Amino acid sequence: MSDRPLLARMDGELLPEKDARDLWARFSAHMEEHRGDLGGFAKAEGLTSIRPSVEDGAAILLASHTETQAPYRNVSAEDGPSKSDRLPSQERRARSSRGSGKNQLGGKTRHRKG
């Protein structure tokens, strides 16, 4: 068994090690019984999504109350999380709304003609 702690982020925030370990235990048990059913586990936990990833060479669960659930896929150390996976959820939402043609309040942005 590895000496590395089990890691988990909830809405971008790193969970305390005990909470992360408990989440991993529930996640592993669910996935053993329901292979690939990320959405089912997320729903049972009151989340909208969960997925395993790699951060700084360590396995991590990325859980969210707002992110859309992606299908299960195998993760390798080369995949690693994108920089946005490590940002607090509010900053990710603000960044994603900048390029979407909508302002942070959900209204359309107006672009001046040059």
Tab-separated table of N, CA and C in Angstrom:
chain	number	residue	atom	x	y	z
A	1	MET	N	0.839	-1.185	0.000
A	1	MET	CA	0.000	0.000	0.000
A	1	MET	C	0.879	1.242	0.000
A	2	SER	N	0.450	2.264	-0.696
A	2	SER	CA	1.223	3.495	-0.841
A	2	SER	C	1.195	4.316	0.445
A	3	ASP	N	2.276	5.065	0.656
A	3	ASP	CA	2.329	5.977	1.799
A	3	ASP	C	1.631	7.300	1.500
A	4	ARG	N	1.226	7.498	0.258
A	4	ARG	CA	0.564	8.748	-0.115
A	4	ARG	C	-0.841	8.818	0.467
A	5	PRO	N	-1.235	10.007	0.905
A	5	PRO	CA	-2.610	10.140	1.409
A	5	PRO	C	-3.600	10.062	0.255
A	6	LEU	N	-4.825	9.689	0.558
A	6	LEU	CA	-5.886	9.724	-0.439
A	6	LEU	C	-6.397	11.155	-0.501
A	7	LEU	N	-6.483	11.693	-1.708
A	7	LEU	CA	-6.875	13.082	-1.897
A	7	LEU	C	-8.254	13.168	-2.532
A	8	ALA	N	-8.971	14.232	-2.204
A	8	ALA	CA	-10.255	14.527	-2.834
A	8	ALA	C	-10.493	16.030	-2.759
A	9	ARG	N	-11.093	16.553	-3.795
A	9	ARG	CA	-11.515	17.956	-3.827
A	9	ARG	C	-13.021	17.997	-3.979
A	10	MET	N	-13.649	18.869	-3.211
A	10	MET	CA	-15.085	19.105	-3.315
A	10	MET	C	-15.262	20.542	-3.774
A	11	ASP	N	-15.804	20.717	-4.971
A	11	ASP	CA	-15.984	22.058	-5.534
A	11	ASP	C	-14.673	22.850	-5.494
A	12	GLY	N	-13.575	22.168	-5.790
A	12	GLY	CA	-12.268	22.822	-5.877
A	12	GLY	C	-11.491	22.885	-4.576
A	13	GLU	N	-12.138	22.621	-3.463
A	13	GLU	CA	-11.473	22.714	-2.157
A	13	GLU	C	-10.985	21.339	-1.711
A	14	LEU	N	-9.719	21.250	-1.311
A	14	LEU	CA	-9.151	20.001	-0.832
A	14	LEU	C	-9.827	19.581	0.463
A	15	LEU	N	-10.288	18.336	0.521
A	15	LEU	CA	-10.937	17.819	1.729
A	15	LEU	C	-9.889	17.386	2.749
A	16	PRO	N	-10.241	17.425	4.034
A	16	PRO	CA	-9.347	16.854	5.050
A	16	PRO	C	-9.114	15.373	4.736
A	17	GLU	N	-7.957	14.853	5.133
A	17	GLU	CA	-7.577	13.488	4.759
A	17	GLU	C	-8.612	12.449	5.171
A	18	LYS	N	-9.190	12.549	6.369
A	18	LYS	CA	-10.181	11.566	6.808
A	18	LYS	C	-11.414	11.598	5.909
A	19	ASP	N	-11.888	12.796	5.575
A	19	ASP	CA	-13.054	12.920	4.692
A	19	ASP	C	-12.742	12.370	3.309
A	20	ALA	N	-11.545	12.647	2.813
A	20	ALA	CA	-11.136	12.139	1.501
A	20	ALA	C	-11.073	10.610	1.528
A	21	ARG	N	-10.493	10.050	2.594
A	21	ARG	CA	-10.384	8.594	2.725
A	21	ARG	C	-11.778	7.952	2.764
A	22	ASP	N	-12.704	8.562	3.497
A	22	ASP	CA	-14.075	8.040	3.575
A	22	ASP	C	-14.770	8.113	2.210
A	23	LEU	N	-14.591	9.221	1.489
A	23	LEU	CA	-15.179	9.372	0.157
A	23	LEU	C	-14.619	8.315	-0.792
A	24	TRP	N	-13.309	8.111	-0.758
A	24	TRP	CA	-12.669	7.086	-1.594
A	24	TRP	C	-13.219	5.702	-1.275
A	25	ALA	N	-13.416	5.397	-0.008
A	25	ALA	CA	-13.926	4.074	0.381
A	25	ALA	C	-15.328	3.856	-0.191
A	26	ARG	N	-16.197	4.866	-0.053
A	26	ARG	CA	-17.557	4.749	-0.593
A	26	ARG	C	-17.520	4.671	-2.115
A	27	PHE	N	-16.673	5.487	-2.746
A	27	PHE	CA	-16.536	5.504	-4.195
A	27	PHE	C	-16.070	4.130	-4.695
A	28	SER	N	-15.044	3.583	-4.064
A	28	SER	CA	-14.493	2.284	-4.487
A	28	SER	C	-15.525	1.177	-4.353
A	29	ALA	N	-16.253	1.165	-3.248
A	29	ALA	CA	-17.280	0.140	-3.039
A	29	ALA	C	-18.371	0.250	-4.108
A	30	HIS	N	-18.802	1.462	-4.401
A	30	HIS	CA	-19.842	1.669	-5.416
A	30	HIS	C	-19.342	1.230	-6.786
A	31	MET	N	-18.126	1.607	-7.130
A	31	MET	CA	-17.593	1.287	-8.454
A	31	MET	C	-17.342	-0.215	-8.613
A	32	GLU	N	-17.040	-0.907	-7.533
A	32	GLU	CA	-16.896	-2.368	-7.604
A	32	GLU	C	-18.225	-3.018	-7.969
A	33	GLU	N	-19.292	-2.491	-7.405
A	33	GLU	CA	-20.615	-3.057	-7.635
A	33	GLU	C	-21.263	-2.541	-8.921
A	34	HIS	N	-20.928	-1.314	-9.318
A	34	HIS	CA	-21.562	-0.666	-10.479
A	34	HIS	C	-20.477	-0.057	-11.366
A	35	ARG	N	-19.735	-0.903	-12.034
A	35	ARG	CA	-18.597	-0.445	-12.843
A	35	ARG	C	-18.946	0.741	-13.746
A	36	GLY	N	-18.152	1.807	-13.651
A	36	GLY	CA	-18.292	2.969	-14.514
A	36	GLY	C	-19.443	3.897	-14.183
A	37	ASP	N	-20.184	3.631	-13.111
A	37	ASP	CA	-21.374	4.423	-12.784
A	37	ASP	C	-21.025	5.639	-11.926
A	38	LEU	N	-20.286	6.570	-12.511
A	38	LEU	CA	-19.921	7.789	-11.788
A	38	LEU	C	-21.160	8.592	-11.413
A	39	GLY	N	-22.080	8.714	-12.371
A	39	GLY	CA	-23.286	9.503	-12.142
A	39	GLY	C	-24.137	8.956	-11.010
A	40	GLY	N	-24.262	7.638	-10.933
A	40	GLY	CA	-25.035	7.019	-9.860
A	40	GLY	C	-24.417	7.291	-8.500
A	41	PHE	N	-23.083	7.216	-8.427
A	41	PHE	CA	-22.417	7.509	-7.159
A	41	PHE	C	-22.587	8.978	-6.801
A	42	ALA	N	-22.387	9.859	-7.787
A	42	ALA	CA	-22.534	11.293	-7.522
A	42	ALA	C	-23.932	11.589	-6.976
A	43	LYS	N	-24.938	11.031	-7.618
A	43	LYS	CA	-26.321	11.269	-7.182
A	43	LYS	C	-26.541	10.760	-5.756
A	44	ALA	N	-26.031	9.570	-5.459
A	44	ALA	CA	-26.193	9.007	-4.118
A	44	ALA	C	-25.523	9.871	-3.052
A	45	GLU	N	-24.480	10.610	-3.445
A	45	GLU	CA	-23.746	11.478	-2.519
A	45	GLU	C	-24.286	12.908	-2.498
A	46	GLY	N	-25.317	13.188	-3.299
A	46	GLY	CA	-25.867	14.549	-3.357
A	46	GLY	C	-25.018	15.488	-4.209
A	47	LEU	N	-24.265	14.921	-5.153
A	47	LEU	CA	-23.385	15.697	-6.038
A	47	LEU	C	-23.927	15.689	-7.450
A	48	THR	N	-23.417	16.585	-8.297
A	48	THR	CA	-23.759	16.525	-9.713
A	48	THR	C	-22.697	15.783	-10.503
A	49	SER	N	-21.466	15.689	-9.974
A	49	SER	CA	-20.430	14.942	-10.683
A	49	SER	C	-19.310	14.523	-9.746
A	50	ILE	N	-18.630	13.466	-10.175
A	50	ILE	CA	-17.417	13.010	-9.499
A	50	ILE	C	-16.571	12.296	-10.543
A	51	ARG	N	-15.256	12.429	-10.415
A	51	ARG	CA	-14.377	11.706	-11.326
A	51	ARG	C	-13.004	11.560	-10.702
A	52	PRO	N	-12.363	10.439	-10.993
A	52	PRO	CA	-10.991	10.281	-10.530
A	52	PRO	C	-10.063	11.055	-11.451
A	53	SER	N	-8.963	11.527	-10.912
A	53	SER	CA	-7.965	12.242	-11.696
A	53	SER	C	-6.612	12.016	-11.039
A	54	VAL	N	-5.612	12.720	-11.537
A	54	VAL	CA	-4.266	12.664	-10.980
A	54	VAL	C	-3.815	14.093	-10.735
A	55	GLU	N	-3.297	14.349	-9.556
A	55	GLU	CA	-2.793	15.681	-9.210
A	55	GLU	C	-1.433	15.510	-8.551
A	56	ASP	N	-0.428	16.125	-9.139
A	56	ASP	CA	0.938	16.019	-8.620
A	56	ASP	C	1.346	14.567	-8.414
A	57	GLY	N	0.952	13.692	-9.336
A	57	GLY	CA	1.324	12.293	-9.295
A	57	GLY	C	0.497	11.435	-8.359
A	58	ALA	N	-0.488	12.012	-7.672
A	58	ALA	CA	-1.323	11.262	-6.734
A	58	ALA	C	-2.760	11.183	-7.254
A	59	ALA	N	-3.405	10.049	-6.994
A	59	ALA	CA	-4.813	9.889	-7.366
A	59	ALA	C	-5.661	10.828	-6.521
A	60	ILE	N	-6.671	11.406	-7.164
A	60	ILE	CA	-7.562	12.340	-6.472
A	60	ILE	C	-8.969	12.181	-7.024
A	61	LEU	N	-9.957	12.328	-6.172
A	61	LEU	CA	-11.347	12.377	-6.612
A	61	LEU	C	-11.754	13.844	-6.701
A	62	LEU	N	-12.353	14.211	-7.831
A	62	LEU	CA	-12.837	15.576	-8.032
A	62	LEU	C	-14.362	15.532	-7.992
A	63	ALA	N	-14.927	16.042	-6.917
A	63	ALA	CA	-16.372	16.020	-6.693
A	63	ALA	C	-16.921	17.435	-6.828
A	64	SER	N	-18.156	17.533	-7.336
A	64	SER	CA	-18.731	18.860	-7.535
A	64	SER	C	-20.243	18.850	-7.348
A	65	HIS	N	-20.730	19.979	-6.865
A	65	HIS	CA	-22.174	20.205	-6.773
A	65	HIS	C	-22.684	20.963	-7.996
A	66	THR	N	-21.780	21.407	-8.893
A	66	THR	CA	-22.190	22.230	-10.034
A	66	THR	C	-21.689	21.739	-11.388
A	67	GLU	N	-20.565	21.034	-11.441
A	67	GLU	CA	-19.997	20.595	-12.716
A	67	GLU	C	-20.818	19.457	-13.314
A	68	THR	N	-20.896	19.402	-14.629
A	68	THR	CA	-21.615	18.344	-15.333
A	68	THR	C	-20.828	17.043	-15.267
A	69	GLN	N	-21.530	15.934	-15.088
A	69	GLN	CA	-20.881	14.630	-15.027
A	69	GLN	C	-20.369	14.225	-16.404
A	70	ALA	N	-19.114	13.839	-16.469
A	70	ALA	CA	-18.514	13.309	-17.690
A	70	ALA	C	-18.523	11.794	-17.603
A	71	PRO	N	-18.482	11.095	-18.752
A	71	PRO	CA	-18.443	9.636	-18.700
A	71	PRO	C	-17.134	9.144	-18.076
A	72	TYR	N	-17.167	7.923	-17.553
A	72	TYR	CA	-15.984	7.330	-16.940
A	72	TYR	C	-14.920	7.092	-18.002
A	73	ARG	N	-13.682	7.339	-17.652
A	73	ARG	CA	-12.549	6.982	-18.504
A	73	ARG	C	-11.372	6.693	-17.600
A	74	ASN	N	-10.456	5.869	-18.085
A	74	ASN	CA	-9.254	5.572	-17.317
A	74	ASN	C	-8.374	6.804	-17.262
A	75	VAL	N	-7.696	7.001	-16.145
A	75	VAL	CA	-6.831	8.151	-15.942
A	75	VAL	C	-5.415	7.648	-15.763
A	76	SER	N	-4.466	8.333	-16.407
A	76	SER	CA	-3.061	7.984	-16.220
A	76	SER	C	-2.337	9.183	-15.626
A	77	ALA	N	-1.133	8.964	-15.156
A	77	ALA	CA	-0.349	10.046	-14.551
A	77	ALA	C	-0.096	11.157	-15.549
A	78	GLU	N	-0.045	10.831	-16.835
A	78	GLU	CA	0.196	11.861	-17.853
A	78	GLU	C	-1.006	12.778	-18.029
A	79	ASP	N	-2.203	12.260	-17.737
A	79	ASP	CA	-3.407	13.071	-17.926
A	79	ASP	C	-3.410	14.274	-17.006
A	80	GLY	N	-3.231	14.023	-15.722
A	80	GLY	CA	-3.243	15.104	-14.748
A	80	GLY	C	-4.422	16.026	-14.927
A	81	PRO	N	-4.733	16.798	-13.931
A	81	PRO	CA	-5.851	17.729	-14.053
A	81	PRO	C	-5.438	18.954	-14.850
A	82	SER	N	-6.389	19.556	-15.494
A	82	SER	CA	-6.094	20.824	-16.139
A	82	SER	C	-5.918	21.864	-15.032
A	83	LYS	N	-5.344	22.980	-15.376
A	83	LYS	CA	-5.153	24.023	-14.373
A	83	LYS	C	-6.491	24.424	-13.764
A	84	SER	N	-7.553	24.421	-14.568
A	84	SER	CA	-8.852	24.850	-14.048
A	84	SER	C	-9.402	23.874	-13.020
A	85	ASP	N	-8.984	22.581	-13.054
A	85	ASP	CA	-9.444	21.630	-12.049
A	85	ASP	C	-8.953	22.003	-10.666
A	86	ARG	N	-7.853	22.753	-10.597
A	86	ARG	CA	-7.282	23.104	-9.307
A	86	ARG	C	-7.800	24.444	-8.784
A	87	LEU	N	-8.563	25.160	-9.600
A	87	LEU	CA	-9.077	26.466	-9.197
A	87	LEU	C	-10.335	26.294	-8.357
A	88	PRO	N	-10.538	27.167	-7.381
A	88	PRO	CA	-11.815	27.142	-6.667
A	88	PRO	C	-12.962	27.291	-7.661
A	89	SER	N	-14.099	26.680	-7.366
A	89	SER	CA	-15.205	26.629	-8.318
A	89	SER	C	-15.688	28.008	-8.757
A	90	GLN	N	-15.690	29.002	-7.880
A	90	GLN	CA	-16.143	30.339	-8.272
A	90	GLN	C	-15.229	30.921	-9.341
A	91	GLU	N	-13.920	30.722	-9.201
A	91	GLU	CA	-12.994	31.252	-10.195
A	91	GLU	C	-13.149	30.520	-11.523
A	92	ARG	N	-13.397	29.194	-11.487
A	92	ARG	CA	-13.619	28.443	-12.725
A	92	ARG	C	-14.847	28.973	-13.437
A	93	ARG	N	-15.947	29.214	-12.670
A	93	ARG	CA	-17.170	29.724	-13.293
A	93	ARG	C	-16.940	31.099	-13.897
A	94	ALA	N	-16.216	31.960	-13.187
A	94	ALA	CA	-15.952	33.304	-13.695
A	94	ALA	C	-15.131	33.229	-14.969
A	95	ARG	N	-14.114	32.375	-14.986
A	95	ARG	CA	-13.285	32.238	-16.186
A	95	ARG	C	-14.080	31.676	-17.351
A	96	SER	N	-14.937	30.680	-17.084
A	96	SER	CA	-15.674	30.069	-18.183
A	96	SER	C	-16.710	31.029	-18.755
A	97	SER	N	-17.230	31.952	-17.942
A	97	SER	CA	-18.233	32.881	-18.456
A	97	SER	C	-17.604	33.998	-19.279
A	98	ARG	N	-16.304	34.242	-19.107
A	98	ARG	CA	-15.645	35.318	-19.852
A	98	ARG	C	-15.686	35.098	-21.350
A	99	GLY	N	-15.470	33.855	-21.780
A	99	GLY	CA	-15.422	33.593	-23.211
A	99	GLY	C	-16.733	33.105	-23.781
A	100	SER	N	-17.784	33.081	-23.004
A	100	SER	CA	-19.027	32.483	-23.463
A	100	SER	C	-19.998	33.488	-24.072
A	101	GLY	N	-19.636	34.781	-24.071
A	101	GLY	CA	-20.577	35.775	-24.562
A	101	GLY	C	-21.588	36.177	-23.515
A	102	LYS	N	-21.400	35.715	-22.293
A	102	LYS	CA	-22.300	36.080	-21.195
A	102	LYS	C	-21.475	36.687	-20.084
A	103	ASN	N	-22.070	37.642	-19.393
A	103	ASN	CA	-21.354	38.195	-18.242
A	103	ASN	C	-21.585	37.303	-17.034
A	104	GLN	N	-20.968	37.625	-15.904
A	104	GLN	CA	-21.041	36.758	-14.743
A	104	GLN	C	-22.438	36.690	-14.145
A	105	LEU	N	-23.309	37.590	-14.512
A	105	LEU	CA	-24.681	37.564	-14.021
A	105	LEU	C	-25.600	36.832	-14.993
A	106	GLY	N	-25.040	36.291	-16.083
A	106	GLY	CA	-25.822	35.518	-17.015
A	106	GLY	C	-26.339	36.302	-18.211
A	107	GLY	N	-26.169	37.626	-18.210
A	107	GLY	CA	-26.627	38.429	-19.335
A	107	GLY	C	-25.589	38.446	-20.448
A	108	LYS	N	-26.032	38.791	-21.638
A	108	LYS	CA	-25.092	38.860	-22.767
A	108	LYS	C	-24.176	40.053	-22.630
A	109	THR	N	-22.925	39.860	-23.043
A	109	THR	CA	-21.991	40.976	-23.046
A	109	THR	C	-22.101	41.691	-24.382
A	110	ARG	N	-21.848	42.973	-24.358
A	110	ARG	CA	-21.883	43.754	-25.584
A	110	ARG	C	-20.471	44.060	-26.000
A	111	HIS	N	-20.175	43.823	-27.250
A	111	HIS	CA	-18.845	44.083	-27.760
A	111	HIS	C	-18.919	45.327	-28.651
A	112	ARG	N	-18.042	46.274	-28.364
A	112	ARG	CA	-18.019	47.488	-29.174
A	112	ARG	C	-17.347	47.184	-30.501
A	113	LYS	N	-17.888	47.765	-31.549
A	113	LYS	CA	-17.267	47.611	-32.854
A	113	LYS	C	-16.133	48.591	-32.969
A	114	GLY	N	-14.980	48.067	-33.440
A	114	GLY	CA	-13.770	48.843	-33.430
A	114	GLY	C	-13.658	49.801	-34.483
